[in-house]
């Protein structure tokens, strides 16, 4: 009896040990925590780059503002210069007309003076013939030119009043025309110099403006590229934030599942202990003869010829791995870190590596612990072969957000099936377009 009780208690303890040993989820949580840490580090880098891009944008915009102000100044200067050049051109034309007019007036005056010179010469000859003033004759005949004659004649006090008046009028007209002509020619020369300077300034302003326009365009292009970079970084940060949020939720769910499993194990242990105690109590109260009769009954009856041993279902073929996932096409969703619990699988929530793991498990191939499966573990799960030898069932890898960031199962015809972030489980073309660009040539045969 004591031996039976010892055996029964040992059985109970072994049963409790089995119930209390809950499944180990640490690798799953550890993997997700590691992914979360990686994402946080990536976000720090991305956010640092976003700040750098923002600072660069601020600098470029400030430089653009300065350049814009400079271009505005150059434009105003160019406009004012053009106005001055046009006015100077008009002044030059007007002054040229004045010079032409003065030239005509001087020519007429010279003709007039020549006539008066002839008159005075005639009068001088007439005076000489009539025995006139010798001093006057000497002045007239001793002059080297008409101008010299006028100057000499005015100094002679004995000249007749009529001749004196003519000479004064002539000299005044001559002096006035010479002064006007000198002033106009000086003005014309000044205007022509100004026009030449304005023309040179116009050329220089045009060259500066062209240079500034080119620089402004370069700055604008840089700003556009920087804005595009910043937007791309912000989109990346948003994507990483979503991945981080998903991982945090998955970690929370996994911990909740662990807690539920622990409580269930405790409850099962309590029930098993209670049941064991009841069985021990019944065994202790049974009469000794019952123990004897039980030994008589220990001889097992012979099996009937009609009894049939149970048979197991035939093992699925590994080649079916390319089609087992078709049930999820249009009936699944991509969740980063998803597909690592029965609840996720039941709802069709996978990421690329968990889908591959699930698909191979359906054909009897174990690709390692589900909780820690990733593209990194899958690329070492079989033998690498050349992409030229690729065949249905091989794993194919793509460089997306990182090296070997995506994995799928080759189905033939240049296509693969996998859990895509944009579509969930779907068949995609890897012989053209996006996936052709992302395919890195890594092929693993399981």
Tab-separated table of C-alpha atoms in Angstrom:
chain	number	residue	atom	x	y	z
A	1	UNK	CA	0.000	0.000	0.000
A	2	UNK	CA	2.829	2.392	0.892
A	3	UNK	CA	4.554	1.590	-2.400
A	4	UNK	CA	1.349	2.350	-4.297
A	5	UNK	CA	0.951	5.650	-2.473
A	6	UNK	CA	4.596	6.551	-3.228
A	7	UNK	CA	4.094	5.717	-6.893
A	8	UNK	CA	0.874	7.729	-7.004
A	9	UNK	CA	2.490	10.769	-5.355
A	10	UNK	CA	5.415	10.574	-7.753
A	11	UNK	CA	2.982	10.514	-10.678
A	12	UNK	CA	1.153	13.541	-9.300
A	13	UNK	CA	4.403	15.491	-8.886
A	14	UNK	CA	5.490	14.665	-12.417
A	15	UNK	CA	2.100	15.753	-13.674
A	16	UNK	CA	2.333	19.022	-11.774
A	17	UNK	CA	5.810	19.612	-13.161
A	18	UNK	CA	4.438	19.213	-16.697
A	19	UNK	CA	1.529	21.530	-16.033
A	20	UNK	CA	3.592	24.222	-14.331
A	21	UNK	CA	6.261	24.311	-17.034
A	22	UNK	CA	4.677	27.018	-19.240
A	23	UNK	CA	5.849	27.515	-22.846
A	24	UNK	CA	8.955	29.695	-23.246
A	25	UNK	CA	8.091	32.977	-24.996
A	26	UNK	CA	11.287	34.736	-24.013
A	27	UNK	CA	12.861	34.261	-27.430
A	28	UNK	CA	9.811	35.833	-29.109
A	29	UNK	CA	9.717	38.830	-26.774
A	30	UNK	CA	13.487	39.128	-26.864
A	31	UNK	CA	13.397	39.118	-30.659
A	32	UNK	CA	10.678	41.760	-30.731
A	33	UNK	CA	12.474	43.844	-28.117
A	34	UNK	CA	15.615	43.605	-30.230
A	35	UNK	CA	13.658	44.685	-33.318
A	36	UNK	CA	12.122	47.524	-31.320
A	37	UNK	CA	15.575	48.641	-30.176
A	38	UNK	CA	16.830	48.531	-33.767
A	39	UNK	CA	13.847	50.572	-34.939
A	40	UNK	CA	14.383	53.108	-32.155
A	41	UNK	CA	18.016	53.442	-33.201
A	42	UNK	CA	16.951	53.825	-36.833
A	43	UNK	CA	14.413	56.463	-35.820
A	44	UNK	CA	17.085	58.367	-33.916
A	45	UNK	CA	19.265	58.345	-37.028
A	46	UNK	CA	16.358	59.329	-39.254
A	47	UNK	CA	15.239	62.097	-36.896
A	48	UNK	CA	18.811	63.360	-36.724
A	49	UNK	CA	18.862	63.431	-40.533
A	50	UNK	CA	15.473	65.190	-40.560
A	51	UNK	CA	16.884	67.868	-38.250
A	52	UNK	CA	19.930	68.216	-40.478
A	53	UNK	CA	17.656	68.513	-43.515
A	54	UNK	CA	15.524	71.120	-41.707
A	55	UNK	CA	18.626	73.110	-40.780
A	56	UNK	CA	19.846	72.914	-44.361
A	57	UNK	CA	16.438	74.045	-45.608
A	58	UNK	CA	16.541	76.999	-43.223
A	59	UNK	CA	20.014	77.911	-44.457
A	60	UNK	CA	18.999	77.526	-48.106
A	61	UNK	CA	15.855	79.585	-47.590
A	62	UNK	CA	17.854	82.337	-45.856
A	63	UNK	CA	20.352	82.274	-48.708
A	64	UNK	CA	17.490	82.351	-51.174
A	65	UNK	CA	15.988	85.358	-49.406
A	66	UNK	CA	19.312	87.129	-49.632
A	67	UNK	CA	19.645	86.152	-53.260
A	68	UNK	CA	16.111	87.297	-53.978
A	69	UNK	CA	16.790	90.682	-52.376
A	70	UNK	CA	19.987	90.961	-54.392
A	71	UNK	CA	18.174	90.053	-57.607
A	72	UNK	CA	15.516	92.655	-56.824
A	73	UNK	CA	18.238	95.240	-56.335
A	74	UNK	CA	19.909	94.232	-59.591
A	75	UNK	CA	16.582	94.386	-61.403
A	76	UNK	CA	15.841	97.855	-60.050
A	77	UNK	CA	19.353	98.988	-60.982
A	78	UNK	CA	18.963	97.561	-64.450
A	79	UNK	CA	15.612	99.292	-64.915
A	80	UNK	CA	16.940	102.621	-63.661
A	81	UNK	CA	20.034	102.245	-65.798
A	82	UNK	CA	17.915	101.595	-68.856
A	83	UNK	CA	15.823	104.687	-68.091
A	84	UNK	CA	18.946	106.805	-67.746
A	85	UNK	CA	20.406	105.353	-70.910
A	86	UNK	CA	17.226	106.141	-72.820
A	87	UNK	CA	17.147	109.725	-71.441
A	88	UNK	CA	20.828	110.188	-72.215
A	89	UNK	CA	20.255	108.913	-75.720
A	90	UNK	CA	17.463	111.463	-76.118
A	91	UNK	CA	19.648	114.248	-74.660
A	92	UNK	CA	22.458	113.321	-77.028
A	93	UNK	CA	20.093	113.565	-79.970
A	94	UNK	CA	18.790	116.934	-78.754
A	95	UNK	CA	22.269	118.302	-78.094
A	96	UNK	CA	23.439	117.059	-81.462
A	97	UNK	CA	20.614	119.016	-83.022
A	98	UNK	CA	21.716	122.104	-81.071
A	99	UNK	CA	25.275	121.646	-82.293
A	100	UNK	CA	24.026	121.346	-85.840
A	101	UNK	CA	21.947	124.494	-85.392
A	102	UNK	CA	24.862	126.416	-83.937
A	103	UNK	CA	27.068	125.212	-86.728
A	104	UNK	CA	24.545	126.636	-89.165
A	105	UNK	CA	24.352	129.927	-87.236
A	106	UNK	CA	28.130	130.187	-87.126
A	107	UNK	CA	28.302	129.556	-90.833
A	108	UNK	CA	25.737	132.300	-91.488
A	109	UNK	CA	27.590	134.662	-89.159
A	110	UNK	CA	30.834	133.932	-90.911
A	111	UNK	CA	29.179	134.743	-94.217
A	112	UNK	CA	27.791	137.914	-92.651
A	113	UNK	CA	31.182	138.867	-91.271
A	114	UNK	CA	32.796	138.311	-94.623
A	115	UNK	CA	30.309	140.695	-96.176
A	116	UNK	CA	30.958	143.268	-93.433
A	117	UNK	CA	34.676	142.794	-93.955
A	118	UNK	CA	34.212	143.591	-97.583
A	119	UNK	CA	32.156	146.693	-96.678
A	120	UNK	CA	34.780	147.926	-94.229
A	121	UNK	CA	37.547	147.354	-96.747
A	122	UNK	CA	35.620	149.309	-99.335
A	123	UNK	CA	35.059	152.134	-96.858
A	124	UNK	CA	38.735	152.116	-95.948
A	125	UNK	CA	39.755	152.424	-99.583
A	126	UNK	CA	37.238	155.217	-100.059
A	127	UNK	CA	38.624	156.997	-97.014
A	128	UNK	CA	42.174	156.618	-98.313
A	129	UNK	CA	41.248	158.025	-101.661
A	130	UNK	CA	39.595	161.054	-100.052
A	131	UNK	CA	42.627	161.657	-97.773
A	132	UNK	CA	41.169	160.275	-94.598
A	133	UNK	CA	42.695	159.411	-91.253
A	134	UNK	CA	46.085	157.726	-91.692
A	135	UNK	CA	45.914	155.982	-88.278
A	136	UNK	CA	42.695	154.232	-89.222
A	137	UNK	CA	44.238	153.092	-92.490
A	138	UNK	CA	47.278	151.709	-90.715
A	139	UNK	CA	45.068	149.743	-88.320
A	140	UNK	CA	43.054	148.310	-91.172
A	141	UNK	CA	45.929	147.529	-93.451
A	142	UNK	CA	48.188	146.181	-90.663
A	143	UNK	CA	45.721	143.577	-89.295
A	144	UNK	CA	46.567	139.947	-89.925
A	145	UNK	CA	42.944	138.805	-89.924
A	146	UNK	CA	39.456	140.131	-89.671
A	147	UNK	CA	39.352	139.306	-86.012
A	148	UNK	CA	42.600	141.111	-85.463
A	149	UNK	CA	41.233	143.997	-87.472
A	150	UNK	CA	38.149	144.219	-85.234
A	151	UNK	CA	40.246	144.240	-82.088
A	152	UNK	CA	42.547	146.923	-83.524
A	153	UNK	CA	39.736	149.012	-84.918
A	154	UNK	CA	37.925	149.170	-81.573
A	155	UNK	CA	41.070	150.543	-79.975
A	156	UNK	CA	41.335	153.376	-82.447
A	157	UNK	CA	39.611	156.426	-80.947
A	158	UNK	CA	39.379	158.254	-84.250
A	159	UNK	CA	37.098	155.606	-85.864
A	160	UNK	CA	33.810	156.931	-86.951
A	161	UNK	CA	30.792	156.136	-84.820
A	162	UNK	CA	29.035	154.142	-87.537
A	163	UNK	CA	31.979	151.807	-88.007
A	164	UNK	CA	32.407	151.473	-84.245
A	165	UNK	CA	28.799	150.275	-83.836
A	166	UNK	CA	29.117	147.702	-86.584
A	167	UNK	CA	32.342	146.388	-85.173
A	168	UNK	CA	30.952	146.061	-81.618
A	169	UNK	CA	27.870	144.224	-82.789
A	170	UNK	CA	29.936	141.891	-84.893
A	171	UNK	CA	32.344	141.075	-82.067
A	172	UNK	CA	29.503	140.394	-79.601
A	173	UNK	CA	27.804	138.034	-82.004
A	174	UNK	CA	31.058	136.276	-82.667
A	175	UNK	CA	31.879	135.829	-78.981
A	176	UNK	CA	28.368	134.605	-78.129
A	177	UNK	CA	28.379	131.989	-80.835
A	178	UNK	CA	31.797	130.754	-79.791
A	179	UNK	CA	30.634	130.454	-76.166
A	180	UNK	CA	27.451	128.601	-77.136
A	181	UNK	CA	29.354	126.302	-79.402
A	182	UNK	CA	31.904	125.487	-76.676
A	183	UNK	CA	29.134	124.833	-74.102
A	184	UNK	CA	27.127	122.615	-76.408
A	185	UNK	CA	30.149	120.623	-77.496
A	186	UNK	CA	31.170	120.145	-73.854
A	187	UNK	CA	27.645	118.985	-72.994
A	188	UNK	CA	27.610	116.622	-75.946
A	189	UNK	CA	30.956	115.133	-74.942
A	190	UNK	CA	29.704	114.662	-71.366
A	191	UNK	CA	26.513	112.973	-72.563
A	192	UNK	CA	28.444	110.652	-74.841
A	193	UNK	CA	30.751	109.670	-71.958
A	194	UNK	CA	27.710	109.053	-69.745
A	195	UNK	CA	26.092	106.929	-72.433
A	196	UNK	CA	29.241	104.834	-72.786
A	197	UNK	CA	29.348	104.339	-68.996
A	198	UNK	CA	25.668	103.397	-68.859
A	199	UNK	CA	26.144	100.934	-71.687
A	200	UNK	CA	29.020	99.293	-69.813
A	201	UNK	CA	26.968	99.239	-66.609
A	202	UNK	CA	24.084	97.598	-68.456
A	203	UNK	CA	26.399	94.844	-69.662
A	204	UNK	CA	27.755	94.292	-66.155
A	205	UNK	CA	24.295	94.263	-64.554
A	206	UNK	CA	23.052	91.802	-67.141
A	207	UNK	CA	26.036	89.527	-66.434
A	208	UNK	CA	25.465	89.745	-62.663
A	209	UNK	CA	21.762	89.097	-63.035
A	210	UNK	CA	22.452	86.088	-65.239
A	211	UNK	CA	24.894	84.757	-62.664
A	212	UNK	CA	22.464	85.392	-59.796
A	213	UNK	CA	19.624	83.783	-61.746
A	214	UNK	CA	21.751	80.669	-62.253
A	215	UNK	CA	22.675	80.610	-58.567
A	216	UNK	CA	19.055	81.180	-57.546
A	217	UNK	CA	17.998	78.258	-59.738
A	218	UNK	CA	20.707	76.114	-58.181
A	219	UNK	CA	19.512	77.069	-54.708
A	220	UNK	CA	15.920	76.352	-55.676
A	221	UNK	CA	16.907	72.938	-57.022
A	222	UNK	CA	18.818	72.224	-53.816
A	223	UNK	CA	15.814	73.314	-51.773
A	224	UNK	CA	13.488	71.068	-53.785
A	225	UNK	CA	15.827	68.085	-53.357
A	226	UNK	CA	16.204	68.853	-49.660
A	227	UNK	CA	12.438	69.070	-49.236
A	228	UNK	CA	12.100	65.753	-51.046
A	229	UNK	CA	14.766	64.253	-48.783
A	230	UNK	CA	13.053	65.622	-45.689
A	231	UNK	CA	9.671	64.281	-46.833
A	232	UNK	CA	11.257	60.894	-47.516
A	233	UNK	CA	12.887	60.886	-44.085
A	234	UNK	CA	9.624	61.908	-42.432
A	235	UNK	CA	7.814	59.114	-44.273
A	236	UNK	CA	10.529	56.704	-43.132
A	237	UNK	CA	10.200	57.940	-39.567
A	238	UNK	CA	6.424	57.547	-39.741
A	239	UNK	CA	6.841	54.015	-41.086
A	240	UNK	CA	9.327	53.176	-38.350
A	241	UNK	CA	6.986	54.695	-35.762
A	242	UNK	CA	4.188	52.448	-37.026
A	243	UNK	CA	6.515	49.432	-36.875
A	244	UNK	CA	7.567	50.410	-33.359
A	245	UNK	CA	3.949	50.825	-32.288
A	246	UNK	CA	3.086	47.438	-33.789
A	247	UNK	CA	6.006	45.791	-32.001
A	248	UNK	CA	5.055	47.406	-28.704
A	249	UNK	CA	1.503	46.128	-29.104
A	250	UNK	CA	2.777	42.666	-30.048
A	251	UNK	CA	5.057	42.633	-27.006
A	252	UNK	CA	2.140	43.691	-24.829
A	253	UNK	CA	-0.070	40.974	-26.352
A	254	UNK	CA	2.670	38.367	-25.952
A	255	UNK	CA	3.176	39.278	-22.308
A	256	UNK	CA	-0.571	39.080	-21.779
A	257	UNK	CA	-0.549	35.643	-23.412
A	258	UNK	CA	2.267	34.556	-21.081
A	259	UNK	CA	0.340	35.773	-18.073
A	260	UNK	CA	-2.783	33.960	-19.244
A	261	UNK	CA	-0.759	30.789	-19.850
A	262	UNK	CA	0.792	31.066	-16.388
A	263	UNK	CA	-2.576	31.469	-14.728
A	264	UNK	CA	-4.001	28.570	-16.733
A	265	UNK	CA	-1.042	26.434	-15.695
A	266	UNK	CA	-1.561	27.323	-12.040
A	267	UNK	CA	-5.253	26.466	-12.306
A	268	UNK	CA	-4.479	23.183	-14.035
A	269	UNK	CA	-1.909	22.381	-11.373
A	270	UNK	CA	-4.431	23.017	-8.615
A	271	UNK	CA	-7.030	20.810	-10.304
A	272	UNK	CA	-4.472	18.051	-10.899
A	273	UNK	CA	-3.336	18.183	-7.277
A	274	UNK	CA	-6.939	18.010	-6.079
A	275	UNK	CA	-7.699	15.068	-8.347
A	276	UNK	CA	-4.552	13.267	-7.228
A	277	UNK	CA	-5.474	13.757	-3.591
A	278	UNK	CA	-8.965	12.352	-4.179
A	279	UNK	CA	-7.538	9.319	-5.966
A	280	UNK	CA	-5.066	8.743	-3.136
A	281	UNK	CA	-7.857	8.920	-0.574
A	282	UNK	CA	-9.976	6.368	-2.487
A	283	UNK	CA	-7.027	4.043	-2.854
A	284	UNK	CA	-6.351	4.137	0.894
A	285	UNK	CA	-9.993	3.318	1.779
A	286	UNK	CA	-10.407	0.311	-0.563
A	287	UNK	CA	-10.480	-3.241	1.133
A	288	UNK	CA	-7.448	-5.437	0.778
A	289	UNK	CA	-9.399	-8.076	-1.134
A	290	UNK	CA	-10.117	-5.551	-3.827
A	291	UNK	CA	-6.411	-5.292	-4.314
A	292	UNK	CA	-6.286	-9.091	-4.773
A	293	UNK	CA	-9.119	-9.082	-7.281
A	294	UNK	CA	-7.432	-6.302	-9.169
A	295	UNK	CA	-4.383	-8.548	-9.609
A	296	UNK	CA	-6.629	-11.180	-11.127
A	297	UNK	CA	-7.955	-8.716	-13.532
A	298	UNK	CA	-4.479	-7.549	-14.479
A	299	UNK	CA	-4.357	-10.135	-17.233
A	300	UNK	CA	-5.359	-8.168	-20.282
A	301	UNK	CA	-7.889	-9.640	-22.687
A	302	UNK	CA	-6.645	-10.657	-26.082
A	303	UNK	CA	-7.324	-8.294	-28.860
A	304	UNK	CA	-10.261	-9.123	-31.050
A	305	UNK	CA	-9.597	-9.843	-34.654
A	306	UNK	CA	-12.101	-7.080	-35.452
A	307	UNK	CA	-9.979	-4.362	-33.723
A	308	UNK	CA	-8.220	-1.980	-36.200
A	309	UNK	CA	-5.177	0.155	-35.277
A	310	UNK	CA	-5.673	3.925	-35.954
A	311	UNK	CA	-3.921	5.299	-39.036
A	312	UNK	CA	-2.340	8.777	-39.399
A	313	UNK	CA	-3.089	11.163	-42.275
A	314	UNK	CA	-0.578	10.983	-45.142
A	315	UNK	CA	2.240	13.530	-44.868
A	316	UNK	CA	1.749	16.525	-47.152
A	317	UNK	CA	4.150	16.862	-50.071
A	318	UNK	CA	6.830	19.538	-49.808
A	319	UNK	CA	6.023	20.683	-53.351
A	320	UNK	CA	2.666	21.929	-52.077
A	321	UNK	CA	4.426	24.765	-50.280
A	322	UNK	CA	3.941	26.962	-53.346
A	323	UNK	CA	0.162	26.647	-53.151
A	324	UNK	CA	-0.716	26.234	-49.471
A	325	UNK	CA	-0.661	29.991	-48.978
A	326	UNK	CA	-3.205	30.682	-51.737
A	327	UNK	CA	-5.985	30.514	-49.149
A	328	UNK	CA	-4.696	33.769	-47.659
A	329	UNK	CA	-4.640	35.731	-50.919
A	330	UNK	CA	-7.115	38.582	-50.489
A	331	UNK	CA	-7.837	37.302	-47.005
A	332	UNK	CA	-4.862	38.483	-44.991
A	333	UNK	CA	-3.002	41.554	-43.842
A	334	UNK	CA	0.646	42.434	-43.330
A	335	UNK	CA	1.626	43.051	-39.708
A	336	UNK	CA	5.250	43.626	-38.835
A	337	UNK	CA	6.095	40.950	-36.288
A	338	UNK	CA	2.751	39.272	-36.916
A	339	UNK	CA	2.073	35.588	-37.549
A	340	UNK	CA	3.859	34.395	-34.448
A	341	UNK	CA	0.826	33.357	-32.461
A	342	UNK	CA	-2.096	31.123	-33.274
A	343	UNK	CA	-4.437	34.077	-32.926
A	344	UNK	CA	-2.509	36.008	-35.608
A	345	UNK	CA	-2.391	32.998	-37.904
A	346	UNK	CA	-6.114	32.389	-37.443
A	347	UNK	CA	-6.797	35.960	-38.525
A	348	UNK	CA	-4.307	35.866	-41.395
A	349	UNK	CA	-1.931	38.393	-39.840
A	350	UNK	CA	1.589	37.732	-41.137
A	351	UNK	CA	4.811	39.397	-41.943
A	352	UNK	CA	6.991	37.987	-44.715
A	353	UNK	CA	9.101	35.607	-42.612
A	354	UNK	CA	6.259	34.279	-40.461
A	355	UNK	CA	4.244	33.521	-43.606
A	356	UNK	CA	7.134	31.500	-45.073
A	357	UNK	CA	7.494	29.669	-41.744
A	358	UNK	CA	3.762	28.908	-41.673
A	359	UNK	CA	3.693	27.733	-45.308
A	360	UNK	CA	6.533	25.275	-44.783
A	361	UNK	CA	5.008	24.039	-41.525
A	362	UNK	CA	1.886	23.098	-43.517
A	363	UNK	CA	3.956	20.668	-45.595
A	364	UNK	CA	5.759	19.202	-42.580
A	365	UNK	CA	8.966	21.236	-42.703
A	366	UNK	CA	10.088	22.993	-39.522
A	367	UNK	CA	12.102	26.154	-40.122
A	368	UNK	CA	12.998	26.699	-36.479
A	369	UNK	CA	11.209	28.384	-33.573
A	370	UNK	CA	8.284	30.450	-34.806
A	371	UNK	CA	8.898	33.137	-32.213
A	372	UNK	CA	12.362	33.964	-33.527
A	373	UNK	CA	11.904	33.463	-37.251
A	374	UNK	CA	13.162	36.319	-39.404
A	375	UNK	CA	14.687	36.932	-42.805
A	376	UNK	CA	18.092	36.534	-41.144
A	377	UNK	CA	17.263	33.050	-39.826
A	378	UNK	CA	15.582	31.990	-43.059
A	379	UNK	CA	18.509	32.884	-45.287
A	380	UNK	CA	20.584	30.378	-43.304
A	381	UNK	CA	17.846	27.721	-43.166
A	382	UNK	CA	18.899	25.856	-46.306
A	383	UNK	CA	21.412	25.825	-49.128
A	384	UNK	CA	22.086	28.851	-51.292
A	385	UNK	CA	21.784	28.231	-55.013
A	386	UNK	CA	22.293	30.367	-58.089
A	387	UNK	CA	19.339	32.448	-59.213
A	388	UNK	CA	19.741	30.829	-62.638
A	389	UNK	CA	18.873	27.475	-60.987
A	390	UNK	CA	15.859	28.826	-59.119
A	391	UNK	CA	12.898	26.472	-58.886
A	392	UNK	CA	9.443	26.504	-57.238
A	393	UNK	CA	9.647	26.251	-53.466
A	394	UNK	CA	12.941	28.137	-53.157
A	395	UNK	CA	13.121	31.144	-50.877
A	396	UNK	CA	13.890	34.417	-52.655
A	397	UNK	CA	15.192	37.517	-50.907
A	398	UNK	CA	14.858	41.237	-51.617
A	399	UNK	CA	16.627	44.362	-50.402
A	400	UNK	CA	13.857	46.662	-49.188
A	401	UNK	CA	14.262	48.726	-46.029
A	402	UNK	CA	17.473	46.755	-45.365
A	403	UNK	CA	19.634	44.028	-46.895
A	404	UNK	CA	17.513	40.875	-47.219
A	405	UNK	CA	14.615	42.832	-45.760
A	406	UNK	CA	11.929	40.787	-47.536
A	407	UNK	CA	11.468	37.069	-48.306
A	408	UNK	CA	8.991	35.061	-50.335
A	409	UNK	CA	8.514	31.640	-51.924
A	410	UNK	CA	9.244	31.264	-55.625
A	411	UNK	CA	6.251	29.777	-57.462
A	412	UNK	CA	7.720	29.705	-60.985
A	413	UNK	CA	7.259	31.882	-64.048
A	414	UNK	CA	9.202	34.763	-62.537
A	415	UNK	CA	6.721	35.133	-59.660
A	416	UNK	CA	6.720	34.559	-55.908
A	417	UNK	CA	4.177	34.374	-53.121
A	418	UNK	CA	4.714	36.246	-49.883
A	419	UNK	CA	3.236	38.567	-47.328
A	420	UNK	CA	3.665	42.014	-48.921
A	421	UNK	CA	3.277	45.122	-46.782
A	422	UNK	CA	0.945	46.747	-49.314
A	423	UNK	CA	-1.259	43.763	-50.122
A	424	UNK	CA	-0.914	41.103	-47.459
A	425	UNK	CA	-0.323	37.612	-48.849
A	426	UNK	CA	-0.168	37.890	-52.633
A	427	UNK	CA	1.644	36.641	-55.698
A	428	UNK	CA	3.977	39.259	-57.130
A	429	UNK	CA	6.062	39.552	-60.287
A	430	UNK	CA	9.788	39.596	-59.648
A	431	UNK	CA	10.840	39.634	-63.313
A	432	UNK	CA	9.892	43.288	-63.844
A	433	UNK	CA	9.086	46.491	-62.001
A	434	UNK	CA	9.630	47.093	-58.301
A	435	UNK	CA	10.464	43.563	-57.202
A	436	UNK	CA	12.923	43.056	-60.050
A	437	UNK	CA	14.792	46.125	-58.829
A	438	UNK	CA	14.724	44.888	-55.232
A	439	UNK	CA	15.647	41.232	-55.883
A	440	UNK	CA	19.239	40.796	-54.689
A	441	UNK	CA	19.902	37.358	-56.225
A	442	UNK	CA	19.840	35.418	-52.958
A	443	UNK	CA	18.032	32.087	-53.407
A	444	UNK	CA	17.836	29.486	-50.607
A	445	UNK	CA	16.668	25.919	-51.203
A	446	UNK	CA	15.075	24.241	-48.198
